[in-house]
Short mmCIF file of C-alpha atoms in Angstrom, two decimals:
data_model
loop_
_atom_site.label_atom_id
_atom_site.label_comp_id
_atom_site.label_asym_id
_atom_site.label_seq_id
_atom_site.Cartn_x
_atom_site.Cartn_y
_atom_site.Cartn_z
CA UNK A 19 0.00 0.00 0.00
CA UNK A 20 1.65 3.69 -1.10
CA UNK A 21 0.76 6.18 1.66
CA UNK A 22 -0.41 9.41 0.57
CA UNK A 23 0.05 11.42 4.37
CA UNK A 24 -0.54 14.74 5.73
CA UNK A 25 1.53 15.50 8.91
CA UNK A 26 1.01 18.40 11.49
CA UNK A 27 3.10 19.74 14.18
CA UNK A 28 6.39 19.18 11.82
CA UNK A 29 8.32 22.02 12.95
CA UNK A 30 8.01 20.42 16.96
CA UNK A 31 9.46 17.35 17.85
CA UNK A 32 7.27 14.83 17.71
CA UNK A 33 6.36 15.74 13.58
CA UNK A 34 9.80 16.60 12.73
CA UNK A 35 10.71 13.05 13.96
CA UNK A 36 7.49 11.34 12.02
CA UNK A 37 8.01 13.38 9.16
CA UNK A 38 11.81 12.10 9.15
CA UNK A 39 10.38 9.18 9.06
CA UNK A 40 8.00 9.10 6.39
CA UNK A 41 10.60 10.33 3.73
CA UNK A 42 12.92 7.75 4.37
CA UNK A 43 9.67 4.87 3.87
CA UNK A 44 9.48 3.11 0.73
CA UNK A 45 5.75 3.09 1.30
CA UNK A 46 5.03 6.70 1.60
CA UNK A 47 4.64 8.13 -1.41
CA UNK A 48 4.49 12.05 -0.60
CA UNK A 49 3.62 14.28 2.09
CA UNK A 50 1.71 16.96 2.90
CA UNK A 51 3.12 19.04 5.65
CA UNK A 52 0.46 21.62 7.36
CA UNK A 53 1.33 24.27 9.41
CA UNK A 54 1.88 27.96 10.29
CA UNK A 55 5.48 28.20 9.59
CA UNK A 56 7.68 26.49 7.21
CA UNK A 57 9.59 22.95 8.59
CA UNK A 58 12.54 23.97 6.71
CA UNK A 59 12.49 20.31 5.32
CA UNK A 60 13.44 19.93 1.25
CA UNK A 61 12.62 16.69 -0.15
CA UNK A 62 11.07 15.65 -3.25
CA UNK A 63 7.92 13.61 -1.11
CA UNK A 64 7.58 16.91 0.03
CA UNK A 65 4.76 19.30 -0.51
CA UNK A 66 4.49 22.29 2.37
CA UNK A 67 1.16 24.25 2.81
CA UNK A 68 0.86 27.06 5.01
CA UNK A 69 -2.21 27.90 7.09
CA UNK A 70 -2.54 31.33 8.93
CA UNK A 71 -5.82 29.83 10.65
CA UNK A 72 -6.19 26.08 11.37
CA UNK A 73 -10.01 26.92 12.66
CA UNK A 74 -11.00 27.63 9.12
CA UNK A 75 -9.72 25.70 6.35
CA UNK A 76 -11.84 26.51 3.83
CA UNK A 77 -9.64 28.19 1.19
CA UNK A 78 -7.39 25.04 1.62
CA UNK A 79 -9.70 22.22 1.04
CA UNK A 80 -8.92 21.57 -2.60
CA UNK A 81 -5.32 20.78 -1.69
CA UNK A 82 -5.99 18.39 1.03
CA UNK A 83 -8.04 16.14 -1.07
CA UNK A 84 -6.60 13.07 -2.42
CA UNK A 85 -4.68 11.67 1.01
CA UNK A 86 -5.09 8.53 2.39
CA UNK A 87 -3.01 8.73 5.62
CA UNK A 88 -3.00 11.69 8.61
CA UNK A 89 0.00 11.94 11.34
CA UNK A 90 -1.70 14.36 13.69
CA UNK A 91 1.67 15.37 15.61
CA UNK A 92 0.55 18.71 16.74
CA UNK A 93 0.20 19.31 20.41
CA UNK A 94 1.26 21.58 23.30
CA UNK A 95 1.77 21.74 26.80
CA UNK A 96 -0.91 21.79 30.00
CA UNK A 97 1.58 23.60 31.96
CA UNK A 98 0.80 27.03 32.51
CA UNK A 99 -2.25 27.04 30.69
CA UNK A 100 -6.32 27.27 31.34
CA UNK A 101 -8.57 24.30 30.80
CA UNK A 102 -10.60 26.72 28.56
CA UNK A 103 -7.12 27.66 26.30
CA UNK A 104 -6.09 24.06 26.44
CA UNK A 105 -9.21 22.62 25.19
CA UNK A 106 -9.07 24.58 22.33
CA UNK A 107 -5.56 24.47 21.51
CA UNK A 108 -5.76 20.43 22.10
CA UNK A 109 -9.85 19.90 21.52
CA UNK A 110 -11.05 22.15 19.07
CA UNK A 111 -8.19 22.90 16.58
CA UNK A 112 -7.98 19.19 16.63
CA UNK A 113 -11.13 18.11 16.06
CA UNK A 114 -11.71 21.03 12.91
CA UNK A 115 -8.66 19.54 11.19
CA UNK A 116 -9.99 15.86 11.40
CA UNK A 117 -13.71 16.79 10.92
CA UNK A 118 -12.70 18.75 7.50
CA UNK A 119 -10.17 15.62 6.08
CA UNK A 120 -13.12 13.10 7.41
CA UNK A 121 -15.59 14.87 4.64
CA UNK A 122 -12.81 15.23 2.23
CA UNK A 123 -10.77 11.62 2.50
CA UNK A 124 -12.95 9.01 4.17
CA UNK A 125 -10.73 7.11 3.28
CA UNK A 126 -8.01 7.94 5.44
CA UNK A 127 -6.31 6.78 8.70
CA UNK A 128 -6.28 8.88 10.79
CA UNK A 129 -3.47 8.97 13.62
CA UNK A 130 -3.31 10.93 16.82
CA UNK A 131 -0.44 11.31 19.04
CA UNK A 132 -2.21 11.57 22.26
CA UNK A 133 -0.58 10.79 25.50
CA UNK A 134 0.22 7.85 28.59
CA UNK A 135 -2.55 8.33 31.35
CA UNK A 136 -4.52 10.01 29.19
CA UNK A 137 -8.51 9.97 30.51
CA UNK A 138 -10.73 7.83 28.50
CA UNK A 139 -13.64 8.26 30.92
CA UNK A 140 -13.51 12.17 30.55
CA UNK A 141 -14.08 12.43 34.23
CA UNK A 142 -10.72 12.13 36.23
CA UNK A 143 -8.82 14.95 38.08
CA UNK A 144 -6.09 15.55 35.81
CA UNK A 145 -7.29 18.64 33.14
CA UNK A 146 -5.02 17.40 30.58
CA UNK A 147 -5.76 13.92 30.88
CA UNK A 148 -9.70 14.78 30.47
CA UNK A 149 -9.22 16.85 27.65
CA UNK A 150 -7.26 14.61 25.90
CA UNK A 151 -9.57 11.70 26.55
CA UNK A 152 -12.57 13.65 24.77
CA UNK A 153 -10.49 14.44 22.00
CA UNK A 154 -9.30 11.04 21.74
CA UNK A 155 -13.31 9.80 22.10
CA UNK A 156 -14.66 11.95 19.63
CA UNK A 157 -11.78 11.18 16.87
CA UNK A 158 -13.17 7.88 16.84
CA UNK A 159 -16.40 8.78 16.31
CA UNK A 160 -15.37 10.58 13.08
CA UNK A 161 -16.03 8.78 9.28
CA UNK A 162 -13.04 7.73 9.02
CA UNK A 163 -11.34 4.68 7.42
CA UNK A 164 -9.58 4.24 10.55
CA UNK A 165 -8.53 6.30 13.83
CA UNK A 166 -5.80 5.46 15.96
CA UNK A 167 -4.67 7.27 18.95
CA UNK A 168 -1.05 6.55 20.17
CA UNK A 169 0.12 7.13 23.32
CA UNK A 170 3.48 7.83 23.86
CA UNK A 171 5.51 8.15 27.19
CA UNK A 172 8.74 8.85 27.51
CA UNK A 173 10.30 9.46 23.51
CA UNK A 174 13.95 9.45 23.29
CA UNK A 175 15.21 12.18 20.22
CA UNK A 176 16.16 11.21 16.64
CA UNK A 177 19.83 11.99 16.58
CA UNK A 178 20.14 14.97 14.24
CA UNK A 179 16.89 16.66 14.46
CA UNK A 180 16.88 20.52 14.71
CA UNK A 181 13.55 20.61 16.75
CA UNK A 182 14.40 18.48 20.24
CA UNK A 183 13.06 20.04 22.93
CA UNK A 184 16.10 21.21 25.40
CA UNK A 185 14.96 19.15 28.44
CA UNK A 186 14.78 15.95 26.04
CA UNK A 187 18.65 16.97 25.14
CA UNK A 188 19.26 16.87 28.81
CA UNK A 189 18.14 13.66 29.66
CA UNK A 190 19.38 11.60 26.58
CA UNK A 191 22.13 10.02 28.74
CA UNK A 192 19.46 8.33 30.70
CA UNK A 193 17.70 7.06 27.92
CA UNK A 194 19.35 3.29 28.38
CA UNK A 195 18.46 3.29 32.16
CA UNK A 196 14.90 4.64 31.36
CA UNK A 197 14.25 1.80 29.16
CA UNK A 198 15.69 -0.78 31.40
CA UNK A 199 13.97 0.48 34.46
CA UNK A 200 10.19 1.31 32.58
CA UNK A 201 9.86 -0.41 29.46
CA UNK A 202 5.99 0.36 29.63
CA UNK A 203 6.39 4.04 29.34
CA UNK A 204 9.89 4.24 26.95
CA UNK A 205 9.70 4.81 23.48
CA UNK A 206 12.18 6.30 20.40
CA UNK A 207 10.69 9.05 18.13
CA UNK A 208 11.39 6.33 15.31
CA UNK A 209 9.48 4.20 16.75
CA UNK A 210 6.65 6.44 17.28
CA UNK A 211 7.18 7.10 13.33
CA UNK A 212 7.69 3.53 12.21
CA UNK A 213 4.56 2.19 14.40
CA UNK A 214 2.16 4.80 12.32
CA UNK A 215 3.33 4.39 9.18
CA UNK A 216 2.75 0.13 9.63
CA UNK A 217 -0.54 0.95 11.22
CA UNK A 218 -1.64 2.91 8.69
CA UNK A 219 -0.67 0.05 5.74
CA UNK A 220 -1.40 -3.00 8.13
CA UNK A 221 -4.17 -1.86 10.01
CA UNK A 222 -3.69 -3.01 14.39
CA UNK A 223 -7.09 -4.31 16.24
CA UNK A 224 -6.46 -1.54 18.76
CA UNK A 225 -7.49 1.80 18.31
CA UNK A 226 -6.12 3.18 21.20
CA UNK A 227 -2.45 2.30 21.07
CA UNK A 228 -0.28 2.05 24.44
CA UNK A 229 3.62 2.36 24.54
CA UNK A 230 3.79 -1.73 24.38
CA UNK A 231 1.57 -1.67 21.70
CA UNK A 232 3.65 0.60 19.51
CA UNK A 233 6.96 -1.41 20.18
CA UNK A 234 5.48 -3.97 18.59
CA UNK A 235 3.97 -2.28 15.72
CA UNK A 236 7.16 -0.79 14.58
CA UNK A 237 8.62 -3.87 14.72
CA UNK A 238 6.41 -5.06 12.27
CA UNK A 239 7.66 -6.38 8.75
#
């Protein structure tokens, strides 16, 4: 199966790493990169559209028919912030994106880097985890092909990435004791990457997809 992606959140860390990814696949065919800013990524898989306003897409839709894959890598931090800026940020930016490629590829996987502990039930004390949980929740309820929701722990860098967050840079060294000592919560960005790319050509009987689970889908032939 030739994948045919979009990817957002490719000038943070999580995207840049999945995007890396993707243009080193034989099965991805080209990519769609979405965002506010340029990646700064030349490749010729590579097809960059910029958005001033992810809440409307309308002048875009034309370009983002024709895709058969979404890496949904965009994301921010709780800390700091309002459950009310949050839940937009994480909820309702979200949800416009996948509600406008549902009507316009229902064909498509859709995959959504969520988080570990995040709240399925919607109801538990942790704002981020809740938020995320809804988000997660509603995603699935979307006409999609497919949605998958992967929850990452711990993701140690892709050496040679430009957009590693500076505490990630710090902690590197303890990446071999990390895994060793919680190999439930310890992931590498290529894995991460790998596991959605063979979930989205392979398909995986769990749509919500735990650290475990996407060990062993990158592993996957």
């Amino acid at each position: 199966m030739k994948i045919k992606a979009i990817i957002t959140g490719a000038t943070g860390m999580v995207g840049e790493g999945v995007l890396h990814e993707c243009l080193q696949h034989a099965n991805v065919e080209n990519v769609l990169v979405i965002g506010r800013k340029t990646c700064g990524v030349t490749h010729p898989k590579l097809t960059e559209l910029l958005v001033p306003d992810f809440y409307d897409l309308s002048t875009v839709e034309n370009q983002l028919v024709g895709y058969n894959a979404c890496f949904f890598c965009s994301g921010i931090s709780s800390l700091g912030m309002s459950e009310s800026d949050f839940y937009k940020i994480t909820y309702t930016l979200t949800m416009n994106v996948a509600q406008t490629l549902s009507r316009l590829n229902p064909d498509m996987t859709f995959c959504y880097v969520s988080g570990s502990g995040t709240d399925s039930t919607e109801k538990g004390r942790t704002m981020w985890a809740r938020v995320k949980g809804k988000t997660e929740n509603d995603l699935m309820k979307l006409p999609f092909k497919q949605v998958y929701n992967f929850r990452p722990g711990y993701i140690h860098p892709t050496d040679g990435l430009k957009n590693t967050l500076s505490a990630y840079k710090y902690l590197s060294w303890l990446y071999p004791a990390f895994r060793a000592l919680f190999p439930g919560f310890v992931i590498t960005l290529r894995q991460l990457g790998q596991a959605m790319i063979n979930t989205v050509g392979n398909g995986n009987h769990k749509m919500v997809v735990e650290v475990k689970d996407i060990v062993a889908l990158a592993n996957r032939p």
